[in-house]
Amino acid sequence: MSGQKPPSTAPVRVTHLTKRYGNLTALSDVSFSIGHGEVLGLIGPNGSGKTTLFECLGGVLPVDSGTIVQNERRLTPRERAAILFYLPDAIAPWTAQPVDWALDFTLGLFGGRAEIRDDVIRRLDLGSLLESPIGTLSKGQRKRALLAVGLVAPQPMLLADEPFDGLDLRQSREVAQTLRWYAAQGRTLFLSIHQIADAARVCDRFVLLSGGRTCGEGTLDELTAQAASRGPAPPASDLEEVFLALT
């Protein structure tokens, strides 16, 4: 609507976020920032707390402490839902409905980005799948269909958990190119990625998570410098070695 303010382009800051399950601390004092129009990668091994962090940011789980801040002001749950769209991994919603229906439902429910619908379909190679029920799709096909749902959603920031899981090499490259293209148009992407090679290909900056704690944040060059300050310098431009050095 013309009377609505455009979404803020100020960074979103997560500060001192902690999540516990009884005596188990899944996330401990996690802090980092998400800049407008960047592709930020959340990197960590299985069990590091990546999905828990995304569920906390997406409002699926309550946090025990910590804040999510923009423009020096703590975001309310309603404000957070207006700027963050969370796309979980390994879900199969609307199994009896075709891909075409899922896209139109998202556009209708959220007031999404109808102007990019056809472009998203083309870039993610979904044309031949539009009439296929989501429940009949392969893992990789379903991943691309749900990424399309996330991309047409109106929220300026998309949180996608394991967006490359189930994709072959060619599909991974095509999805990476698609995500980079939309980031260049101003969409902010925060991606949880298990495979470091995928992260290095698509992300501008990285948050390293291990044991529920942030171990580093920055570009590859910045993380390399952090690692070098703690010991022998890892090989330049080797995200895997930098991750190992910092965690």
mmCIF file of N, CA, C and O in Angstrom, residues 25 42 46 52-53 79 90 94 105 116-117 120-121 128 135 138-139 141 144 147 153 169 180 184 191 213-214 221:
data_model
loop_
_atom_site.group_PDB
_atom_site.id
_atom_site.type_symbol
_atom_site.label_atom_id
_atom_site.label_comp_id
_atom_site.label_asym_id
_atom_site.label_seq_id
_atom_site.Cartn_x
_atom_site.Cartn_y
_atom_site.Cartn_z
ATOM 1 N N THR A 25 22.380 -26.450 26.978
ATOM 2 C CA THR A 25 22.444 -25.136 26.351
ATOM 3 C C THR A 25 22.711 -25.335 24.863
ATOM 4 O O THR A 25 23.817 -25.698 24.464
ATOM 5 N N LEU A 42 25.617 -19.196 7.513
ATOM 6 C CA LEU A 42 25.771 -19.770 8.849
ATOM 7 C C LEU A 42 26.423 -21.130 8.682
ATOM 8 O O LEU A 42 25.812 -22.048 8.120
ATOM 9 N N ASN A 46 26.965 -30.638 11.989
ATOM 10 C CA ASN A 46 25.718 -31.132 12.573
ATOM 11 C C ASN A 46 25.787 -31.017 14.089
ATOM 12 O O ASN A 46 26.806 -31.343 14.704
ATOM 13 N N THR A 52 18.470 -24.615 15.388
ATOM 14 C CA THR A 52 17.906 -23.979 16.582
ATOM 15 C C THR A 52 17.985 -22.468 16.464
ATOM 16 O O THR A 52 17.022 -21.754 16.785
ATOM 17 N N LEU A 53 19.106 -21.953 15.972
ATOM 18 C CA LEU A 53 19.247 -20.510 15.799
ATOM 19 C C LEU A 53 18.216 -19.978 14.813
ATOM 20 O O LEU A 53 17.551 -18.968 15.065
ATOM 21 N N GLU A 79 7.035 -7.315 14.344
ATOM 22 C CA GLU A 79 7.991 -6.646 13.455
ATOM 23 C C GLU A 79 8.968 -7.645 12.857
ATOM 24 O O GLU A 79 9.334 -7.543 11.678
ATOM 25 N N ALA A 90 13.815 -29.740 5.022
ATOM 26 C CA ALA A 90 13.148 -31.044 5.098
ATOM 27 C C ALA A 90 11.666 -30.944 5.455
ATOM 28 O O ALA A 90 11.143 -31.746 6.230
ATOM 29 N N TRP A 94 1.638 -28.798 2.075
ATOM 30 C CA TRP A 94 0.649 -28.836 0.993
ATOM 31 C C TRP A 94 0.943 -29.982 0.011
ATOM 32 O O TRP A 94 0.988 -29.799 -1.201
ATOM 33 N N PHE A 105 -0.589 -19.283 -3.588
ATOM 34 C CA PHE A 105 -1.054 -19.199 -2.200
ATOM 35 C C PHE A 105 -0.149 -18.274 -1.396
ATOM 36 O O PHE A 105 -0.625 -17.445 -0.606
ATOM 37 N N ILE A 116 7.976 -10.953 -9.645
ATOM 38 C CA ILE A 116 9.138 -11.812 -9.922
ATOM 39 C C ILE A 116 8.749 -13.285 -10.041
ATOM 40 O O ILE A 116 9.618 -14.141 -10.219
ATOM 41 N N ARG A 117 7.459 -13.597 -9.960
ATOM 42 C CA ARG A 117 7.018 -14.995 -9.966
ATOM 43 C C ARG A 117 7.561 -15.752 -11.164
ATOM 44 O O ARG A 117 8.173 -16.827 -11.015
ATOM 45 N N VAL A 120 11.399 -16.196 -11.068
ATOM 46 C CA VAL A 120 11.820 -17.220 -10.100
ATOM 47 C C VAL A 120 11.612 -18.613 -10.695
ATOM 48 O O VAL A 120 12.486 -19.495 -10.580
ATOM 49 N N ILE A 121 10.475 -18.830 -11.324
ATOM 50 C CA ILE A 121 10.193 -20.128 -11.947
ATOM 51 C C ILE A 121 11.257 -20.459 -12.988
ATOM 52 O O ILE A 121 11.761 -21.586 -13.064
ATOM 53 N N SER A 128 8.443 -27.177 -15.730
ATOM 54 C CA SER A 128 7.856 -28.499 -15.971
ATOM 55 C C SER A 128 7.238 -29.111 -14.721
ATOM 56 O O SER A 128 6.600 -30.171 -14.795
ATOM 57 N N GLY A 135 3.916 -33.282 -2.907
ATOM 58 C CA GLY A 135 4.229 -34.569 -2.297
ATOM 59 C C GLY A 135 4.831 -35.579 -3.242
ATOM 60 O O GLY A 135 5.378 -36.589 -2.794
ATOM 61 N N SER A 138 10.763 -35.077 -6.013
ATOM 62 C CA SER A 138 11.979 -35.592 -5.397
ATOM 63 C C SER A 138 12.493 -34.569 -4.388
ATOM 64 O O SER A 138 12.036 -33.424 -4.340
ATOM 65 N N LYS A 139 13.484 -34.966 -3.608
ATOM 66 C CA LYS A 139 14.026 -34.058 -2.592
ATOM 67 C C LYS A 139 14.574 -32.782 -3.224
ATOM 68 O O LYS A 139 14.297 -31.673 -2.756
ATOM 69 N N GLN A 141 13.830 -31.513 -6.231
ATOM 70 C CA GLN A 141 12.740 -30.745 -6.836
ATOM 71 C C GLN A 141 11.962 -29.969 -5.774
ATOM 72 O O GLN A 141 11.623 -28.799 -5.958
ATOM 73 N N ARG A 144 13.884 -26.905 -4.601
ATOM 74 C CA ARG A 144 13.805 -25.769 -5.513
ATOM 75 C C ARG A 144 12.423 -25.114 -5.462
ATOM 76 O O ARG A 144 12.301 -23.883 -5.512
ATOM 77 N N LEU A 147 12.245 -23.080 -2.263
ATOM 78 C CA LEU A 147 13.057 -21.870 -2.399
ATOM 79 C C LEU A 147 12.294 -20.810 -3.194
ATOM 80 O O LEU A 147 12.367 -19.612 -2.890
ATOM 81 N N ALA A 153 8.036 -14.547 -1.367
ATOM 82 C CA ALA A 153 7.490 -13.971 -0.144
ATOM 83 C C ALA A 153 7.953 -12.505 -0.021
ATOM 84 O O ALA A 153 9.031 -12.143 -0.497
ATOM 85 N N LEU A 169 25.291 -31.286 -8.377
ATOM 86 C CA LEU A 169 26.281 -30.235 -8.587
ATOM 87 C C LEU A 169 25.749 -29.131 -9.495
ATOM 88 O O LEU A 169 25.870 -27.935 -9.191
ATOM 89 N N ARG A 180 22.421 -15.384 -5.631
ATOM 90 C CA ARG A 180 23.301 -14.231 -5.792
ATOM 91 C C ARG A 180 22.601 -13.136 -6.586
ATOM 92 O O ARG A 180 22.741 -11.949 -6.291
ATOM 93 N N ALA A 184 21.729 -9.321 -5.316
ATOM 94 C CA ALA A 184 22.175 -8.133 -6.042
ATOM 95 C C ALA A 184 21.031 -7.156 -6.285
ATOM 96 O O ALA A 184 21.271 -5.952 -6.481
ATOM 97 N N LEU A 191 21.693 -17.915 5.037
ATOM 98 C CA LEU A 191 21.636 -19.317 4.642
ATOM 99 C C LEU A 191 22.405 -20.183 5.632
ATOM 100 O O LEU A 191 23.587 -19.927 5.905
ATOM 101 N N ARG A 213 28.023 -21.847 19.986
ATOM 102 C CA ARG A 213 28.674 -20.546 20.185
ATOM 103 C C ARG A 213 29.208 -20.013 18.861
ATOM 104 O O ARG A 213 29.636 -20.779 17.998
ATOM 105 N N THR A 214 29.190 -18.693 18.718
ATOM 106 C CA THR A 214 29.805 -18.078 17.545
ATOM 107 C C THR A 214 31.314 -18.055 17.738
ATOM 108 O O THR A 214 31.819 -17.601 18.763
ATOM 109 N N ASP A 221 38.444 -13.134 4.046
ATOM 110 C CA ASP A 221 39.708 -12.468 4.384
ATOM 111 C C ASP A 221 39.744 -12.079 5.853
ATOM 112 O O ASP A 221 40.782 -12.236 6.521
#
